[in-house]
Short mmCIF file of C-alpha atoms in Angstrom, two decimals:
data_model
loop_
_atom_site.label_atom_id
_atom_site.label_comp_id
_atom_site.label_asym_id
_atom_site.label_seq_id
_atom_site.Cartn_x
_atom_site.Cartn_y
_atom_site.Cartn_z
CA MET D 1 17.84 -35.46 21.72
CA ASN D 2 16.10 -38.37 19.98
CA SER D 3 14.72 -38.19 16.47
CA ILE D 4 11.07 -37.82 17.55
CA ILE D 5 11.86 -34.83 19.78
CA LYS D 6 14.01 -33.28 17.05
CA ALA D 7 11.21 -33.66 14.53
CA THR D 8 8.69 -32.13 16.93
CA VAL D 9 10.94 -29.16 17.71
CA PHE D 10 11.59 -28.63 14.01
CA SER D 11 7.85 -28.67 13.27
CA ILE D 12 7.18 -26.10 15.98
CA ILE D 13 9.95 -23.84 14.65
CA VAL D 14 8.57 -24.09 11.10
CA LEU D 15 5.04 -23.34 12.35
CA ILE D 16 6.20 -20.28 14.30
CA SER D 17 8.27 -19.08 11.36
CA ASN D 18 5.41 -19.47 8.90
CA THR D 19 2.99 -17.70 11.23
CA ALA D 20 5.37 -14.81 11.80
CA SER D 21 6.16 -14.37 8.13
CA ALA D 22 2.63 -14.76 6.78
CA ALA D 23 1.56 -11.72 4.77
CA GLN D 24 -1.14 -9.67 6.46
CA ASN D 25 -4.36 -8.95 4.56
CA VAL D 26 -7.21 -6.49 5.06
CA VAL D 27 -10.80 -6.55 3.88
CA LEU D 28 -12.49 -3.17 4.24
CA VAL D 29 -16.29 -3.14 4.00
CA THR D 30 -18.33 0.06 3.79
CA LEU D 31 -22.08 0.25 4.34
CA ASP D 32 -23.28 3.41 2.67
CA GLY D 33 -25.11 5.83 4.93
CA VAL D 34 -25.92 3.43 7.79
CA ARG D 35 -26.62 5.54 10.87
CA TRP D 36 -24.83 4.97 14.15
CA GLN D 37 -28.24 5.09 15.82
CA GLU D 38 -29.30 1.79 14.22
CA VAL D 39 -25.90 0.15 14.69
CA PHE D 40 -25.99 0.71 18.44
CA SER D 41 -29.72 0.83 19.22
CA GLY D 42 -31.43 -1.06 16.41
CA ALA D 43 -34.67 0.09 14.85
CA ASP D 44 -35.73 3.66 15.62
CA LYS D 45 -39.04 3.87 17.54
CA ASN D 46 -39.84 7.16 15.79
CA LEU D 47 -39.52 5.62 12.34
CA ILE D 48 -40.56 1.97 12.56
CA ASN D 49 -44.24 2.89 13.02
CA ASN D 50 -44.24 5.90 10.74
CA ALA D 51 -46.63 5.28 7.84
CA ASP D 52 -44.69 7.74 5.68
CA PHE D 53 -41.69 5.40 5.69
CA VAL D 54 -43.06 1.92 6.44
CA LYS D 55 -45.65 -0.01 4.42
CA ASN D 56 -46.44 -2.65 7.03
CA PRO D 57 -45.48 -1.49 10.55
CA THR D 58 -46.92 -4.59 12.24
CA GLN D 59 -44.77 -6.93 10.17
CA LEU D 60 -41.69 -4.74 10.57
CA ASN D 61 -42.11 -4.64 14.34
CA LYS D 62 -42.20 -8.43 14.45
CA GLN D 63 -38.90 -8.51 12.59
CA PHE D 64 -36.99 -5.69 14.24
CA TRP D 65 -38.60 -4.36 17.41
CA ALA D 66 -37.69 -5.30 20.99
CA PRO D 67 -37.92 -3.35 24.26
CA THR D 68 -34.15 -2.94 24.73
CA ALA D 69 -31.43 -1.54 22.51
CA ASN D 70 -29.32 -4.70 22.90
CA LYS D 71 -32.18 -6.92 21.73
CA ARG D 72 -32.86 -4.60 18.80
CA GLN D 73 -29.17 -4.74 17.89
CA GLN D 74 -29.38 -8.51 17.78
CA LEU D 75 -32.42 -8.39 15.52
CA LEU D 76 -30.85 -5.93 13.09
CA MET D 77 -27.11 -6.56 12.89
CA PRO D 78 -26.33 -9.53 15.12
CA PHE D 79 -22.94 -10.46 13.68
CA LEU D 80 -21.49 -6.95 13.67
CA THR D 81 -22.73 -5.99 17.12
CA GLN D 82 -22.50 -9.33 18.94
CA HIS D 83 -19.43 -10.95 17.37
CA VAL D 84 -17.21 -8.37 15.66
CA ALA D 85 -17.82 -5.75 18.36
CA LYS D 86 -17.16 -8.20 21.21
CA LYS D 87 -14.26 -10.19 19.77
CA GLY D 88 -12.74 -7.06 18.25
CA VAL D 89 -13.63 -3.38 18.65
CA ILE D 90 -16.38 -0.95 17.76
CA VAL D 91 -16.43 2.86 17.80
CA GLY D 92 -19.20 5.40 17.34
CA ASP D 93 -21.81 5.00 20.07
CA ARG D 94 -22.11 8.65 20.91
CA ALA D 95 -24.57 7.91 23.72
CA LYS D 96 -21.71 6.14 25.55
CA GLY D 97 -18.84 8.51 24.87
CA SER D 98 -17.52 6.79 21.77
CA ASN D 99 -17.21 9.40 19.04
CA MET D 100 -16.19 9.31 15.39
CA SER D 101 -16.98 11.68 12.54
CA VAL D 102 -15.99 12.66 9.04
CA SER D 103 -13.28 15.26 8.47
CA ASN D 104 -14.51 16.61 5.14
CA PRO D 105 -16.88 19.60 5.21
CA TRP D 106 -19.60 18.10 3.01
CA TYR D 107 -20.98 14.93 4.65
CA PHE D 108 -21.85 12.91 1.57
CA SER D 109 -20.46 10.01 -0.42
CA TYR D 110 -17.70 10.98 -2.86
CA PRO D 111 -15.91 13.20 -0.31
CA GLY D 112 -16.36 10.45 2.28
CA TYR D 113 -14.97 7.66 0.13
CA ASN D 114 -12.07 9.84 -0.94
CA GLU D 115 -11.34 10.47 2.74
CA ILE D 116 -11.59 6.77 3.64
CA LEU D 117 -9.41 5.61 0.77
CA THR D 118 -6.75 8.35 0.70
CA GLY D 119 -6.46 9.38 4.35
CA GLU D 120 -6.77 13.02 3.33
CA VAL D 121 -9.51 15.62 2.94
CA ASP D 122 -9.90 17.32 -0.41
CA GLU D 123 -12.40 20.16 -0.11
CA LYS D 124 -12.47 20.50 -3.90
CA ILE D 125 -14.38 17.22 -4.04
CA ASN D 126 -17.76 18.77 -3.33
CA SER D 127 -20.18 16.65 -5.37
CA ASN D 128 -21.01 13.06 -6.25
CA ASN D 129 -20.39 13.72 -9.93
CA LYS D 130 -18.35 11.32 -12.05
CA VAL D 131 -15.12 13.28 -11.89
CA LEU D 132 -11.79 11.44 -11.98
CA ASN D 133 -10.12 11.72 -8.60
CA ALA D 134 -6.85 13.66 -8.67
CA ASN D 135 -5.84 11.99 -5.40
CA LYS D 136 -4.28 8.56 -5.14
CA THR D 137 -6.08 6.03 -2.99
CA ILE D 138 -4.16 3.56 -0.83
CA LEU D 139 -5.29 0.90 -3.32
CA GLU D 140 -3.34 2.67 -6.05
CA ARG D 141 -0.34 3.52 -3.89
CA LEU D 142 -0.04 -0.10 -2.79
CA ASP D 143 -0.42 -1.40 -6.33
CA GLU D 144 2.60 0.68 -7.31
CA ARG D 145 4.73 -1.49 -5.00
CA ALA D 146 6.13 -4.74 -6.31
CA ASP D 147 4.86 -6.74 -3.33
CA PHE D 148 1.29 -5.53 -3.87
CA LYS D 149 1.15 -5.47 -7.66
CA GLY D 150 -2.24 -6.81 -8.71
CA LYS D 151 -3.14 -7.44 -5.07
CA THR D 152 -5.61 -4.61 -4.43
CA ALA D 153 -9.21 -4.51 -5.63
CA LEU D 154 -12.50 -2.72 -5.03
CA PHE D 155 -16.05 -3.92 -5.56
CA GLY D 156 -18.86 -1.41 -5.20
CA SER D 157 -22.58 -1.15 -5.85
CA TRP D 158 -22.30 2.54 -6.83
CA ASP D 159 -21.10 3.29 -10.34
CA VAL D 160 -18.96 6.27 -9.27
CA PHE D 161 -16.20 4.12 -7.78
CA PRO D 162 -14.18 3.82 -11.01
CA TYR D 163 -13.84 7.62 -10.81
CA ILE D 164 -13.02 7.66 -7.09
CA VAL D 165 -10.23 5.13 -7.65
CA ASN D 166 -9.45 6.76 -11.02
CA THR D 167 -9.16 3.64 -13.13
CA GLN D 168 -7.98 5.73 -16.07
CA ARG D 169 -4.76 6.40 -14.17
CA SER D 170 -4.45 3.50 -11.75
CA ASN D 171 -4.13 -0.22 -12.40
CA VAL D 172 -6.42 -1.13 -9.51
CA TYR D 173 -9.06 -3.73 -10.31
CA VAL D 174 -12.50 -2.14 -9.85
CA ASN D 175 -15.90 -3.73 -10.44
CA ALA D 176 -18.74 -1.34 -9.66
CA GLY D 177 -22.18 -0.28 -10.78
CA PHE D 178 -23.51 -2.77 -13.29
CA MET D 179 -20.16 -4.09 -14.51
CA PRO D 180 -20.15 -7.84 -15.22
CA ILE D 181 -17.62 -10.16 -13.64
CA GLU D 182 -15.30 -12.26 -15.78
CA ASN D 183 -17.19 -15.36 -16.90
CA ASP D 184 -14.27 -17.66 -16.13
CA LEU D 185 -13.69 -16.37 -12.58
CA PHE D 186 -16.02 -18.85 -10.91
CA ALA D 187 -18.66 -21.43 -11.80
CA ASP D 188 -21.72 -19.19 -11.43
CA ALA D 189 -20.24 -16.04 -12.99
CA LYS D 190 -22.13 -16.32 -16.26
CA LEU D 191 -25.43 -16.90 -14.45
CA LEU D 192 -24.93 -13.97 -12.07
CA ASN D 193 -24.00 -11.69 -14.96
CA ALA D 194 -27.25 -12.65 -16.67
CA LEU D 195 -29.27 -12.13 -13.49
CA GLN D 196 -27.69 -8.73 -12.95
CA ASN D 197 -29.06 -7.68 -16.33
CA GLU D 198 -32.43 -9.35 -15.86
CA ILE D 199 -33.34 -8.26 -12.31
CA PRO D 200 -34.19 -4.56 -12.27
CA SER D 201 -32.51 -2.37 -9.70
CA PRO D 202 -34.61 0.45 -8.23
CA TRP D 203 -31.78 2.82 -9.13
CA GLU D 204 -30.04 3.66 -12.38
CA ASN D 205 -26.55 3.99 -10.88
CA VAL D 206 -26.58 1.48 -7.99
CA ARG D 207 -26.83 -2.27 -8.45
CA LEU D 208 -28.25 -4.64 -5.87
CA ASP D 209 -25.73 -5.46 -3.14
CA SER D 210 -26.07 -9.20 -3.59
CA PHE D 211 -24.23 -8.99 -6.91
CA THR D 212 -21.51 -6.78 -5.44
CA TYR D 213 -20.93 -9.16 -2.56
CA ARG D 214 -21.03 -12.38 -4.60
CA PHE D 215 -18.63 -10.96 -7.18
CA ALA D 216 -16.26 -9.68 -4.47
CA LYS D 217 -16.23 -12.97 -2.58
CA ALA D 218 -15.54 -14.97 -5.74
CA TYR D 219 -12.73 -12.58 -6.70
CA MET D 220 -11.20 -12.86 -3.23
CA LEU D 221 -11.10 -16.65 -3.46
CA ALA D 222 -9.80 -16.69 -7.03
CA LYS D 223 -7.27 -13.84 -6.98
CA THR D 224 -6.34 -13.57 -3.25
CA PRO D 225 -5.93 -9.79 -3.01
CA ARG D 226 -4.14 -8.48 0.07
CA LEU D 227 -6.39 -5.41 0.26
CA LEU D 228 -9.99 -5.87 -0.81
CA VAL D 229 -12.60 -3.11 -0.48
CA ILE D 230 -16.29 -4.03 -0.67
CA SER D 231 -18.75 -1.12 -0.73
CA LEU D 232 -22.43 -1.97 -0.32
CA GLY D 233 -24.87 0.77 -1.27
CA GLU D 234 -28.53 -0.20 -0.90
CA THR D 235 -28.98 1.23 2.60
CA ASP D 236 -28.28 4.78 1.49
CA ASP D 237 -30.58 4.64 -1.52
CA PHE D 238 -33.46 3.06 0.36
CA ALA D 239 -33.07 5.79 2.98
CA HIS D 240 -33.07 8.55 0.39
CA ASP D 241 -36.23 7.06 -1.08
CA GLY D 242 -37.86 7.15 2.36
CA HIS D 243 -38.19 3.39 2.71
CA TYR D 244 -37.22 2.77 6.33
CA ASP D 245 -38.46 -0.81 6.12
CA GLN D 246 -36.17 -1.62 3.19
CA TYR D 247 -33.31 0.29 4.82
CA LEU D 248 -33.56 -2.00 7.86
CA LYS D 249 -33.85 -5.15 5.78
CA SER D 250 -30.85 -4.17 3.68
CA ALA D 251 -28.80 -3.44 6.81
CA ARG D 252 -29.63 -6.88 8.16
CA GLN D 253 -28.68 -8.50 4.85
CA SER D 254 -25.41 -6.55 4.88
CA ASP D 255 -24.73 -8.00 8.31
CA ALA D 256 -25.35 -11.50 6.92
CA PHE D 257 -22.88 -10.80 4.11
CA ILE D 258 -20.27 -9.70 6.66
CA LYS D 259 -20.81 -12.89 8.66
CA ASP D 260 -20.41 -15.04 5.56
CA LEU D 261 -17.33 -13.06 4.57
CA TRP D 262 -15.67 -13.53 7.96
CA ASN D 263 -16.51 -17.23 8.01
CA THR D 264 -15.02 -17.57 4.53
CA ILE D 265 -11.87 -15.74 5.62
CA GLN D 266 -11.51 -18.01 8.64
CA THR D 267 -11.76 -21.17 6.55
CA THR D 268 -9.59 -20.15 3.60
CA PRO D 269 -5.83 -20.89 3.52
CA GLY D 270 -3.88 -17.68 3.01
CA TYR D 271 -6.54 -15.62 4.79
CA LYS D 272 -7.24 -17.57 7.97
CA ASN D 273 -5.65 -16.00 11.07
CA ASN D 274 -3.84 -13.27 9.11
CA THR D 275 -6.70 -11.12 7.79
CA THR D 276 -8.19 -8.06 9.46
CA LEU D 277 -11.78 -7.05 8.73
CA ILE D 278 -12.76 -3.39 9.06
CA VAL D 279 -16.34 -2.17 8.61
CA THR D 280 -17.38 1.48 8.46
CA THR D 281 -19.59 3.98 6.65
CA ASP D 282 -19.05 7.04 4.45
CA HIS D 283 -21.42 9.38 6.32
CA GLY D 284 -24.27 9.47 8.77
CA ARG D 285 -27.82 10.81 8.42
CA GLY D 286 -30.23 13.09 10.21
CA GLY D 287 -31.57 11.99 13.57
CA SER D 288 -35.31 12.69 13.32
CA ALA D 289 -38.29 11.76 11.18
CA SER D 290 -37.97 15.08 9.37
CA ASP D 291 -34.37 14.60 8.22
CA TRP D 292 -33.28 10.93 8.60
CA GLN D 293 -33.48 10.46 4.82
CA HIS D 294 -30.84 13.10 4.18
CA HIS D 295 -27.21 13.99 4.84
CA SER D 296 -25.30 17.17 4.05
CA SER D 297 -23.50 19.88 5.95
CA LYS D 298 -24.73 23.43 6.38
CA ARG D 299 -21.92 24.53 4.08
CA ALA D 300 -22.89 22.00 1.43
CA LEU D 301 -26.52 23.06 1.44
CA ALA D 302 -25.55 26.72 1.24
CA GLU D 303 -22.76 26.53 -1.35
CA LEU D 304 -24.26 23.83 -3.54
CA HIS D 305 -27.75 25.34 -3.54
CA LEU D 306 -29.43 22.25 -2.16
CA ALA D 307 -32.29 22.19 0.37
CA GLY D 308 -30.77 24.96 2.48
CA ASN D 309 -34.06 26.74 3.09
CA LYS D 310 -35.64 23.65 4.62
CA PHE D 311 -32.57 22.77 6.68
CA PRO D 312 -30.79 26.07 7.46
CA GLU D 313 -28.32 24.34 9.82
CA GLY D 314 -27.65 21.48 7.45
CA ILE D 315 -28.56 17.89 8.30
CA VAL D 316 -27.40 17.90 11.90
CA GLY D 317 -25.57 14.74 12.87
CA SER D 318 -24.92 13.48 9.36
CA GLU D 319 -21.19 13.84 10.01
CA HIS D 320 -21.33 11.17 12.74
CA ILE D 321 -20.03 7.75 11.72
CA TRP D 322 -18.91 4.44 13.27
CA LEU D 323 -16.34 1.71 12.72
CA ALA D 324 -15.95 -1.92 13.76
CA ALA D 325 -12.94 -4.20 13.30
CA ILE D 326 -11.74 -7.70 14.09
CA GLY D 327 -8.64 -9.71 13.28
CA PRO D 328 -4.98 -10.21 14.19
CA ALA D 329 -4.13 -6.49 14.05
CA ILE D 330 -7.04 -5.44 16.27
CA LYS D 331 -7.39 -5.26 20.05
CA GLY D 332 -10.25 -7.20 21.63
CA HIS D 333 -11.55 -4.30 23.69
CA GLY D 334 -15.19 -4.08 22.59
CA LEU D 335 -16.62 -0.56 22.62
CA ILE D 336 -13.84 2.05 22.64
CA LYS D 337 -14.65 5.17 24.65
CA THR D 338 -12.76 7.96 22.95
CA GLN D 339 -10.77 10.72 24.61
CA ASN D 340 -10.85 12.73 21.40
CA GLU D 341 -13.10 12.55 18.36
CA LEU D 342 -11.80 9.90 15.95
CA LYS D 343 -11.87 10.84 12.28
CA GLN D 344 -12.76 9.16 9.02
CA ALA D 345 -9.45 10.25 7.51
CA GLN D 346 -7.70 7.87 9.94
CA VAL D 347 -9.19 4.77 8.30
CA ALA D 348 -6.63 4.65 5.47
CA ALA D 349 -3.62 4.65 7.79
CA THR D 350 -5.35 2.11 10.02
CA VAL D 351 -5.71 -0.21 7.02
CA LEU D 352 -2.05 0.23 6.15
CA SER D 353 -0.95 -0.40 9.73
CA ALA D 354 -3.01 -3.60 9.79
CA LEU D 355 -1.15 -4.63 6.64
CA GLY D 356 2.14 -4.08 8.45
CA ILE D 357 3.02 -0.96 6.48
CA ASN D 358 4.12 2.38 7.92
CA PRO D 359 1.50 4.81 6.51
CA LYS D 360 3.99 7.69 6.35
CA HIS D 361 6.19 5.65 4.01
CA LEU D 362 3.30 5.53 1.56
CA ASN D 363 1.96 9.05 1.98
CA SER D 364 3.41 11.47 4.51
CA ASN D 365 0.30 13.67 4.38
CA MET D 366 -2.31 11.18 5.47
CA ALA D 367 -3.93 11.26 8.89
CA SER D 368 -2.53 9.03 11.61
CA PRO D 369 -3.96 5.54 12.23
CA ILE D 370 -6.51 4.84 14.95
CA SER D 371 -4.04 3.65 17.55
CA GLU D 372 -6.83 2.99 20.05
CA ILE D 373 -7.94 -0.09 18.12
CA LEU D 374 -4.60 -1.45 16.88
CA LYS D 375 -2.40 -3.91 18.74
#
């Protein structure tokens, strides 16, 4: 064998070895309260022209309306539905036999995020109050391992996340609510910190998603976490406020963030070709003009003395969620038609499996991974 052939063979062996041994990463993105109806069918014809929820229906129709669901998908969330869903997988289109729902009995945010991040249901978590979570998230459990120390992080728009991850107990890096980012993390950090203080948010406990995303992306590039969670929150709050127009616009901007994130991953050494992206939501919403703003179970409305008289059966359908994923750990099967209802509690183990970790070695009580989407 001459020297040129030897060198070529050696290079191939090194390349294969490096590829096989490269550490797997996961970025988990949550879009708070985005309905499966919009993900799979785009703008809702019963809401887009409703003057109670839309200031300028003519303008909104120009932006988001088309005669077919596929065209409306492309207008609303083109990257998620046309790239991630086709190159990877997507679950949750109940009109086509693809079903996923929460496991917790409440159907709102804190119980949902606990379920996503721990892989377990804790019925005692029955409010969105700032109560320190007694349960360990997979972020914390991974951080306790030497090979993941300092390599998990969460960025969220909602200021309750430090309690969900329990930063008083865990060492997980969390930046949420109106927390500033470290000024020396990236070139524009000081400017974005100033803008976060100067630009008013419509809500006292949720910052604008642009800051959450920009901070998270900069942290990813600077600190290279192996598990990064990014939780965007505007969609839920605009929906609660009854602003369907802003809900749609925020969903489309979230899709643009996801596209930019994936493009960044695919052009960044250490992340390219060994990072799985998973996108999901913490809960659904009602399915009609009378209840689309809301989400809660019948039990929640009854036991927590909420709007039970107006909605005696709860907000029907607000337990229905969706999930999309792409990357080296994910099958390229497009829409997955489910034999059995997939559950939100399975997300945590799916994340761990994508990282190359046996979920049961980390927590024997968590729900099993979603095998239908994993290679």
